[in-house]
mmCIF file of C-alpha atoms in Angstrom:
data_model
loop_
_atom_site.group_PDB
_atom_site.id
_atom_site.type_symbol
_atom_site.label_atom_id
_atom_site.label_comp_id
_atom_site.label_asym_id
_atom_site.label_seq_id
_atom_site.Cartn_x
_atom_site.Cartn_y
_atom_site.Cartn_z
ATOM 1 C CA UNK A 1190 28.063 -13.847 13.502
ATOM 2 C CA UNK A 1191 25.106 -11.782 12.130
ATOM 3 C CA UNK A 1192 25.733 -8.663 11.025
ATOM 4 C CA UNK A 1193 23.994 -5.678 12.638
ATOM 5 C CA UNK A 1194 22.593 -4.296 9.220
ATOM 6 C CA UNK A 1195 21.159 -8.267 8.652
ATOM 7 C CA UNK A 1196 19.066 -7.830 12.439
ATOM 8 C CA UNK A 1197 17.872 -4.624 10.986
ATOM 9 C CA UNK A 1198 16.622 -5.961 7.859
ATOM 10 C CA UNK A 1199 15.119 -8.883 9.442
ATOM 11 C CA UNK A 1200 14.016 -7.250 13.035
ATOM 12 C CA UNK A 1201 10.862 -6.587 11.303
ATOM 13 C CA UNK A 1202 9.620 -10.680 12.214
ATOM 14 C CA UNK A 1203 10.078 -10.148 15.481
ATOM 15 C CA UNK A 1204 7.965 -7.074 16.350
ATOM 16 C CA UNK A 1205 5.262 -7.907 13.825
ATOM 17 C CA UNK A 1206 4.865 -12.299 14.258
ATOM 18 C CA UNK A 1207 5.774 -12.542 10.737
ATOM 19 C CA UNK A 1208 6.949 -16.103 10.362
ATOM 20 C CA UNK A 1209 10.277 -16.823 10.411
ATOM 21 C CA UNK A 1210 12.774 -19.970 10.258
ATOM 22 C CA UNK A 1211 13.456 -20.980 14.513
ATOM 23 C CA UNK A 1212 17.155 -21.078 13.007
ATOM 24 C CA UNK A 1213 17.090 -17.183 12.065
ATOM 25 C CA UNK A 1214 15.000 -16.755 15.078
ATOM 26 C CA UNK A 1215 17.706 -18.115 16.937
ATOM 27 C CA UNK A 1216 20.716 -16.408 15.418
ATOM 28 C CA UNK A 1217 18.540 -12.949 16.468
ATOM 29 C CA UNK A 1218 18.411 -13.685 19.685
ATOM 30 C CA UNK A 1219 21.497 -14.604 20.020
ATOM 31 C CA UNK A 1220 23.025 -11.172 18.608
ATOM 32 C CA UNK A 1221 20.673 -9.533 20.643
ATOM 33 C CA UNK A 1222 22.036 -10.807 24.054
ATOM 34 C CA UNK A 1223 25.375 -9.425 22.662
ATOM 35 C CA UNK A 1224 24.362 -5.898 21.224
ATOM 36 C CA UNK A 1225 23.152 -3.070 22.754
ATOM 37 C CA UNK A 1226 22.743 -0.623 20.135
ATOM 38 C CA UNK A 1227 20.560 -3.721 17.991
ATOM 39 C CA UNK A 1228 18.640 -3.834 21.515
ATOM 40 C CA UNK A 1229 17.473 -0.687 21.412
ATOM 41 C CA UNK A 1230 16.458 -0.623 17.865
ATOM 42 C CA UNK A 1231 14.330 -3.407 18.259
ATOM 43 C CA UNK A 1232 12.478 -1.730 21.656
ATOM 44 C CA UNK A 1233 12.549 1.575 19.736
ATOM 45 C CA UNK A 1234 10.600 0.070 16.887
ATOM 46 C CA UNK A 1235 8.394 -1.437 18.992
ATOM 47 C CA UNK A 1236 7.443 1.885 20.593
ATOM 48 C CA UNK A 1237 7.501 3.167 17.158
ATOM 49 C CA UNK A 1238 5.079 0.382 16.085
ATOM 50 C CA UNK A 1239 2.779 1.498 19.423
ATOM 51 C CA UNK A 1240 2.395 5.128 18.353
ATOM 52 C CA UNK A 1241 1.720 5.029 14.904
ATOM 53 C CA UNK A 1242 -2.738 5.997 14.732
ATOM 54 C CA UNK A 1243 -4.198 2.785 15.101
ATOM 55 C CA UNK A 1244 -8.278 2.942 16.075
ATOM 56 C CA UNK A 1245 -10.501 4.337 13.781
ATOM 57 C CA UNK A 1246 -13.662 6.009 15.253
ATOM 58 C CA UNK A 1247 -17.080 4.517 13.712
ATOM 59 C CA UNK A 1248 -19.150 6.905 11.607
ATOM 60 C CA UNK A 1249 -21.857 8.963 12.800
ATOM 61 C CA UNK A 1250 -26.023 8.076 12.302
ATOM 62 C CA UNK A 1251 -26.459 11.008 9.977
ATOM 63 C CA UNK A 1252 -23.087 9.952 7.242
ATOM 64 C CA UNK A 1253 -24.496 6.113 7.386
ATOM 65 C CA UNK A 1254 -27.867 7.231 6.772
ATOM 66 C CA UNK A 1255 -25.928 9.417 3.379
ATOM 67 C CA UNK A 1256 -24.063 6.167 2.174
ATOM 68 C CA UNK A 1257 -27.388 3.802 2.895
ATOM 69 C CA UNK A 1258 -29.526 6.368 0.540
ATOM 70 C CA UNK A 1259 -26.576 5.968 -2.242
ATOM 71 C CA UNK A 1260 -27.157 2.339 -2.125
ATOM 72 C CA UNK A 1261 -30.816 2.443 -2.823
ATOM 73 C CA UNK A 1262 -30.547 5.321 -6.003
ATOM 74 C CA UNK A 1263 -29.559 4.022 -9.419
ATOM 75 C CA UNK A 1264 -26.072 5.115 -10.101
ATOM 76 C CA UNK A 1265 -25.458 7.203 -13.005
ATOM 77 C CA UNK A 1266 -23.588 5.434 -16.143
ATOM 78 C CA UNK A 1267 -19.992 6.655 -16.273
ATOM 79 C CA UNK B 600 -14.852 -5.886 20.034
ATOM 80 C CA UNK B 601 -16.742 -4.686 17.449
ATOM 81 C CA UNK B 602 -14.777 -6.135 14.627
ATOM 82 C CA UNK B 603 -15.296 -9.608 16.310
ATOM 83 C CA UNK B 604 -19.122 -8.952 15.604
ATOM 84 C CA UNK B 605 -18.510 -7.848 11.997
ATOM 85 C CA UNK B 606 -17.189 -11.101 10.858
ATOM 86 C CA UNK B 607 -19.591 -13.001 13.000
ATOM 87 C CA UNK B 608 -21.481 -15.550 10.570
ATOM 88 C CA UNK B 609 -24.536 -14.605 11.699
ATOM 89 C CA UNK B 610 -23.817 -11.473 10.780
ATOM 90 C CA UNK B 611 -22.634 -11.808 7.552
ATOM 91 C CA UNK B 612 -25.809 -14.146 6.465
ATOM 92 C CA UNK B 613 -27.789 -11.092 7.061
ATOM 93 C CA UNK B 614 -26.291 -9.154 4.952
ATOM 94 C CA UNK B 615 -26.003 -11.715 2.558
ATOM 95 C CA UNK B 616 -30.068 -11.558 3.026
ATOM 96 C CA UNK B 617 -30.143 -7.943 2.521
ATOM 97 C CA UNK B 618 -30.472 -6.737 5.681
ATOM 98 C CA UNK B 619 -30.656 -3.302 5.630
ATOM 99 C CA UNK B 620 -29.438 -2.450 9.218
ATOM 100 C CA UNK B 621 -26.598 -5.049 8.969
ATOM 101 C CA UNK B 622 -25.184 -3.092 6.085
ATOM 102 C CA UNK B 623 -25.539 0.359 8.292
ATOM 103 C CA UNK B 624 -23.513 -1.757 11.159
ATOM 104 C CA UNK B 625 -20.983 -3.085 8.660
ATOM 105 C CA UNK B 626 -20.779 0.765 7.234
ATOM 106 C CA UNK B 627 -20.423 1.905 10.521
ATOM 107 C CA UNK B 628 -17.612 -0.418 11.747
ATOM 108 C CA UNK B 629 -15.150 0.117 8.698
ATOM 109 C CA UNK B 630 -15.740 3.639 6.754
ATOM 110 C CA UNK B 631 -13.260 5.410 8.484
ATOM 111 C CA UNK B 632 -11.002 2.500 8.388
ATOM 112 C CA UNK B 633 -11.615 2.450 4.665
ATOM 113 C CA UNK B 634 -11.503 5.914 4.287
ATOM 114 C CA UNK B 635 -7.986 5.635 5.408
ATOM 115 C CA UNK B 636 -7.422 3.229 3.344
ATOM 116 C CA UNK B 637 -8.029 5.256 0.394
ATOM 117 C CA UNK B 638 -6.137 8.516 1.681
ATOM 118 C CA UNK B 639 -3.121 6.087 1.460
ATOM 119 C CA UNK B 640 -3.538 6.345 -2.350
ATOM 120 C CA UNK B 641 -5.983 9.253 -3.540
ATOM 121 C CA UNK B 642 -6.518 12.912 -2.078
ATOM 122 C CA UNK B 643 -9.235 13.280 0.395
ATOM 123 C CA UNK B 644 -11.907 13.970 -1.814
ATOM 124 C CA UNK B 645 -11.084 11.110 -4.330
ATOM 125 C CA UNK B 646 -10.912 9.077 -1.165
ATOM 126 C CA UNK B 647 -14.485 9.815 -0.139
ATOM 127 C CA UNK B 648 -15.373 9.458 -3.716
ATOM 128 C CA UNK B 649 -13.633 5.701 -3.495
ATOM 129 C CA UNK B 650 -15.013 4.960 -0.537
ATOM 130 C CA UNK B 651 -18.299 5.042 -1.689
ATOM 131 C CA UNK B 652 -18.472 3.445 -4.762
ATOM 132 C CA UNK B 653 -16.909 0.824 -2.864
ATOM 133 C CA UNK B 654 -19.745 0.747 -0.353
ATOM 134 C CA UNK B 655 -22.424 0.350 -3.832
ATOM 135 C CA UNK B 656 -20.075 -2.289 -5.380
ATOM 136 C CA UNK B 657 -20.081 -4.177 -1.899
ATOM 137 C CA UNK B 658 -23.757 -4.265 -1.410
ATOM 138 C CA UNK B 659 -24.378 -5.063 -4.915
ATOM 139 C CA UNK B 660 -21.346 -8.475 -4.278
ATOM 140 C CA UNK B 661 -22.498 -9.069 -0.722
ATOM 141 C CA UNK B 662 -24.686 -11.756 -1.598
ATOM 142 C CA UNK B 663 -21.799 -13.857 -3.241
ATOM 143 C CA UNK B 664 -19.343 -13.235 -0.263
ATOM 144 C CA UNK B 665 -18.223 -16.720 0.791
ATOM 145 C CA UNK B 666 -16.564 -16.042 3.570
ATOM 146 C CA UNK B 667 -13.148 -17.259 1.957
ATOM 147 C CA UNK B 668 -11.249 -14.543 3.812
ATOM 148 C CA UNK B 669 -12.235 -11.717 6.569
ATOM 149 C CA UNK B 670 -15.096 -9.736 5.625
ATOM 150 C CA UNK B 671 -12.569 -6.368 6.024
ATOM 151 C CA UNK B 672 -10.410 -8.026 3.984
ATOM 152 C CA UNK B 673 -12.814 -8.325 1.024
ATOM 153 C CA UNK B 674 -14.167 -4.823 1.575
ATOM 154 C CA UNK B 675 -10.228 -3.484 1.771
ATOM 155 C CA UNK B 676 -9.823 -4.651 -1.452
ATOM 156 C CA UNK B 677 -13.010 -3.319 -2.968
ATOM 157 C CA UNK B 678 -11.758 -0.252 -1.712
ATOM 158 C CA UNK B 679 -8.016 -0.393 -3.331
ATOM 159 C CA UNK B 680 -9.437 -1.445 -6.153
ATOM 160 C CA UNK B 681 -12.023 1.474 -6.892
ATOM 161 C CA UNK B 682 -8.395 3.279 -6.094
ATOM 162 C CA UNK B 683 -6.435 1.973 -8.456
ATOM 163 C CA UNK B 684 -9.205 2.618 -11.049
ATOM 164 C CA UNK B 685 -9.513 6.179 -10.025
ATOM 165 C CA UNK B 686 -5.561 6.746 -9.995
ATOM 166 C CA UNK B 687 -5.704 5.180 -13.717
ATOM 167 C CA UNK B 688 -8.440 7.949 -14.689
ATOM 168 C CA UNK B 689 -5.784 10.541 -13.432
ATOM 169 C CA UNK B 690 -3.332 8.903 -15.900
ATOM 170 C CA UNK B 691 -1.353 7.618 -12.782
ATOM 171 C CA UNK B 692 0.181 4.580 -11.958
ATOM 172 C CA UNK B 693 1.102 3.190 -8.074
ATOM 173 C CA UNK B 694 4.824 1.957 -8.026
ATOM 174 C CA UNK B 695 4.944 -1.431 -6.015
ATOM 175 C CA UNK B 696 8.467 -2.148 -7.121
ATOM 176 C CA UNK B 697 10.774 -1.651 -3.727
ATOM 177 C CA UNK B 698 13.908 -1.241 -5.034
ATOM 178 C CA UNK B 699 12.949 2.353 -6.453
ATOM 179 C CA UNK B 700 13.156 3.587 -3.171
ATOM 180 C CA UNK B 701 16.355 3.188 -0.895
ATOM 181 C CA UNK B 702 16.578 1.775 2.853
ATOM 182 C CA UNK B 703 16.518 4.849 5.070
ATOM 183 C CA UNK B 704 18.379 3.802 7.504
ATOM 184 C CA UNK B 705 21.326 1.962 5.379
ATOM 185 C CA UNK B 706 23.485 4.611 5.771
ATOM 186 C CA UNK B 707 23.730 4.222 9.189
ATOM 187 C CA UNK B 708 26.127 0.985 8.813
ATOM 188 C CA UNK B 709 29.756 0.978 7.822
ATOM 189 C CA UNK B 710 30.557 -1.506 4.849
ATOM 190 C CA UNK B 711 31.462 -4.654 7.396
ATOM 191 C CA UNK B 712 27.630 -4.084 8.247
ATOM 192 C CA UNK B 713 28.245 -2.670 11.911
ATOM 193 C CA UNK B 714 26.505 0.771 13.113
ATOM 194 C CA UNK B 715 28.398 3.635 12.484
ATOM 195 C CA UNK B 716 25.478 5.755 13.534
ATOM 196 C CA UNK B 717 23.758 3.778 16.193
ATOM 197 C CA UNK B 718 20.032 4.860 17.076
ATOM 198 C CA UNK B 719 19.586 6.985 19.737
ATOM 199 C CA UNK B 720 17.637 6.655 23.583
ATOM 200 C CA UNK B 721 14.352 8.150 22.236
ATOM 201 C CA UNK B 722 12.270 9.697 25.137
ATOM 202 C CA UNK B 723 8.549 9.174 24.262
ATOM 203 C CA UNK B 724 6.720 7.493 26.636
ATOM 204 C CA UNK B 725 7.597 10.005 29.753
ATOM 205 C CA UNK B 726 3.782 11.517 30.143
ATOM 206 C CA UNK B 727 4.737 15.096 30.814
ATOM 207 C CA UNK B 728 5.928 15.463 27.183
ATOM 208 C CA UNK B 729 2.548 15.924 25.772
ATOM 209 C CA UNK B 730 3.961 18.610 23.832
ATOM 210 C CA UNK B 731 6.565 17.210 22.147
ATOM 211 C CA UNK B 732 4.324 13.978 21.310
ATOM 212 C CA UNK B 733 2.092 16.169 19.716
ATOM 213 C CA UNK B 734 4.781 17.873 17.497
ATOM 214 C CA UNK B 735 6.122 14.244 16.754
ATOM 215 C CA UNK B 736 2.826 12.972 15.582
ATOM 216 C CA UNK B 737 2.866 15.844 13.214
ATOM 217 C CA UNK B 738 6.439 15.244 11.917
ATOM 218 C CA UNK B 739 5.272 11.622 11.864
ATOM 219 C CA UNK B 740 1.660 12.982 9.550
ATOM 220 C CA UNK B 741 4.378 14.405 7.287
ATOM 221 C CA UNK B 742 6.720 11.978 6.585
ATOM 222 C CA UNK B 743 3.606 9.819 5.965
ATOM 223 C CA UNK B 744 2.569 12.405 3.138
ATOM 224 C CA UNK B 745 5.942 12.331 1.315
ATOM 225 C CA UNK B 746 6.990 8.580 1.596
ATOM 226 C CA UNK B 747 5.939 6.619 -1.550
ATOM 227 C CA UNK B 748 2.431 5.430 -1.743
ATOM 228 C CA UNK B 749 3.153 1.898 -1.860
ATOM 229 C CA UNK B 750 4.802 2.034 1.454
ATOM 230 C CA UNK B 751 2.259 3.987 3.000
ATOM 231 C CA UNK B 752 -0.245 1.703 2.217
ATOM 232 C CA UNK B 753 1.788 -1.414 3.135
ATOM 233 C CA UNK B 754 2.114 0.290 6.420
ATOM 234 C CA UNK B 755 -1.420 1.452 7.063
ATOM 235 C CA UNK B 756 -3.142 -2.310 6.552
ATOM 236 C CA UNK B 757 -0.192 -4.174 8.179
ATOM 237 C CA UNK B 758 0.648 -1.943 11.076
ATOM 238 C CA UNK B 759 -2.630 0.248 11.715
ATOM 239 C CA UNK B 760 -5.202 -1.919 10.379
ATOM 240 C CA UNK B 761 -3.612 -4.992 11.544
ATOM 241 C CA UNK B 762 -4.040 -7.189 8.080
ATOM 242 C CA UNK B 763 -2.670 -10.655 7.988
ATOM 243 C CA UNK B 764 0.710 -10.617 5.724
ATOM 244 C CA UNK B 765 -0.910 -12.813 3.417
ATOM 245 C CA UNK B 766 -4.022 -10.720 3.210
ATOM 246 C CA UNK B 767 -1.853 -7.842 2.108
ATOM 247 C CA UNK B 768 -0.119 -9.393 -0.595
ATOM 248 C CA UNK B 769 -3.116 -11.172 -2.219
ATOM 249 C CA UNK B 770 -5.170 -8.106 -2.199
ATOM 250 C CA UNK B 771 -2.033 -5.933 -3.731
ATOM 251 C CA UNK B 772 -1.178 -8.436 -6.126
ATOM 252 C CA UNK B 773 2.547 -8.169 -4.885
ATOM 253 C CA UNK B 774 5.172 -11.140 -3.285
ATOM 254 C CA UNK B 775 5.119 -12.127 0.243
ATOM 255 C CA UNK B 776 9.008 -10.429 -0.039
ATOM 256 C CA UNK B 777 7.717 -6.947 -1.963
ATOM 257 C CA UNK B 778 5.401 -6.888 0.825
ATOM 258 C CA UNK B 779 8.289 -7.335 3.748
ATOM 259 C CA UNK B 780 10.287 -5.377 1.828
ATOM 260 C CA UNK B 781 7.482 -2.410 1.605
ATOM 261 C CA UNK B 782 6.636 -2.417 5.302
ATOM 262 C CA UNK B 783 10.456 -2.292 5.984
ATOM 263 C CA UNK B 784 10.950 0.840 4.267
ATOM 264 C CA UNK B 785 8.011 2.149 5.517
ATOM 265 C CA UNK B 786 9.208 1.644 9.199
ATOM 266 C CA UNK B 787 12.700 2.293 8.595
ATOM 267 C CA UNK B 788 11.766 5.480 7.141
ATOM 268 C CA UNK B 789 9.982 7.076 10.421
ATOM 269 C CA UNK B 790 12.231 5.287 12.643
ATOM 270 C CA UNK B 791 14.935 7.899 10.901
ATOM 271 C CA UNK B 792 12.407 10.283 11.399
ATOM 272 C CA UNK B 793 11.806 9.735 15.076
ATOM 273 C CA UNK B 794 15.509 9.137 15.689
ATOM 274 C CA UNK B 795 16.043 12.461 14.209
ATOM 275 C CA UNK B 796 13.313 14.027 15.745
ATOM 276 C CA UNK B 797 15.227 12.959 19.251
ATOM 277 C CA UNK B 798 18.740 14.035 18.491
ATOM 278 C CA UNK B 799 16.923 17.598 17.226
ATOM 279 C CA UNK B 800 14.363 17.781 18.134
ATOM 280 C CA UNK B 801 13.221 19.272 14.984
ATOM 281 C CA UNK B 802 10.901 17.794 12.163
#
């Protein structure tokens, strides 16, 4: 049977879609049913996953205006 | 969802055109997302820096964009690649090897590959614990800081940005398995954090 170090290494498939062979897929799910402690590692790093900073705001009027003004000036030869 | 409109083809044919206020609504959309980006790599002020020579070297390309991959995509890479130039200047060098860096979480299985330290029942998502999510996304901004910069990176476009796999490894330059292998480390590393953090409940 697969090894609970293995599900760790490959656990990551499963929370991300990653692709992955249906016969690994399988042999996951399979240890899963049978092990609690692999269980909760995979929920855990789903949560984990869930709270990591995700949305990024969008920039002000004023700091696009900035960056739209750069555009237009000749740059400066390094 | 704003994204949806930023790699809209109509869209992107004005700015191919030159539109001016397409370009302000394509700055907009990604800066900050670019801007963290860049952190992953460079200090903040380098970052900025990055950011917007990336912005001149995009609007100068925009007109050859082809559309061969997402339009955040293209720009991401603009952006990692005014990066790497910058981190060259500083007579540095970004590690993408994995294997310099070791699974945090191997020690937590004996040699027959069982758990010897199984993770604990983490507590986060009861709402009256405000307090303790905001000292955990602190530990979390710190452990960020010290992991390696490849991981970091890996991390921020797979699992905050949301990058295809593929994306990731053609704009890095790195195998479909460095890239796994990144993002693994990356997550294995705060998930020892967090599971610390729990049993601790100290940084």
């Amino acid at each position: 049977m697969l090894k609970c170090q293995h599900l760790v290494e490959k656990a990551d498939a499963l929370v991300d879609g990653s692709p992955i062979s249906l016969r690994e897929r399988l042999a996951l799910r399979l240890h899963l049913m049978m092990c609690h402690h692999c269980r909760r590692y995979v929920r855990q790093l789903r949560a984990l996953l869930g709270f990591l900073p995700r949305d990024k705001q969008p920039l002000e009027e004023a700091a696009i205006e900035d960056i739209l003004k750069k555009l237009d000036t000749p740059q400066d030869q390094p | 969802m704003a994204d949806i409109q930023l790699e809209d083809p109509q869209f992107i044919e004005q700015l191919r055109q030159g539109d001016r206020a397409a370009f302000g609504k394509l700055v907009k959309g990604h800066h900050n997302m670019l801007l963290a980006t860049a952190r992953t790599l460079l200090s903040p002020a380098d970052a900025e820096e990055a950011v917007q020579d990336a912005w001149i070297a995009a609007h100068r390309a925009i007109a050859k964009f082809e559309g061969r991959s997402l339009l955040r995509t293209w720009l991401t890479r603009i952006v990692i690649n005014q990066a790497k130039m910058m981190i060259r200047k500083r007579g540095r060098e970004v590690q993408f090897d994995p294997t310099n860096d070791p699974d945090a979480l191997a020690h937590r299985f004996h040699g027959d590959g069982h758990w010897q330290h199984p993770p604990q029942h983490w507590e986060l998502s009861s709402p009256d614990n405000l307090l303790t999510r905001e000292e955990l996304r602190h530990c979390m901004e710190k452990h960020l800081h010290f992991m390696p910069d490849s991981q970091r990176l890996v991390l921020e476009l797979r699992d905050m940005q949301g990058l295809p796999a593929e994306d990731v490894c053609n704009m890095l330059e790195i195998s479909a398995s460095n890239v796994r292998v990144l993002l693994h480390r990356a997550r294995a590393r705060l998930f020892e954090m967090v599971d610390h953090f729990q049993e601790t409940g100290e940084c």
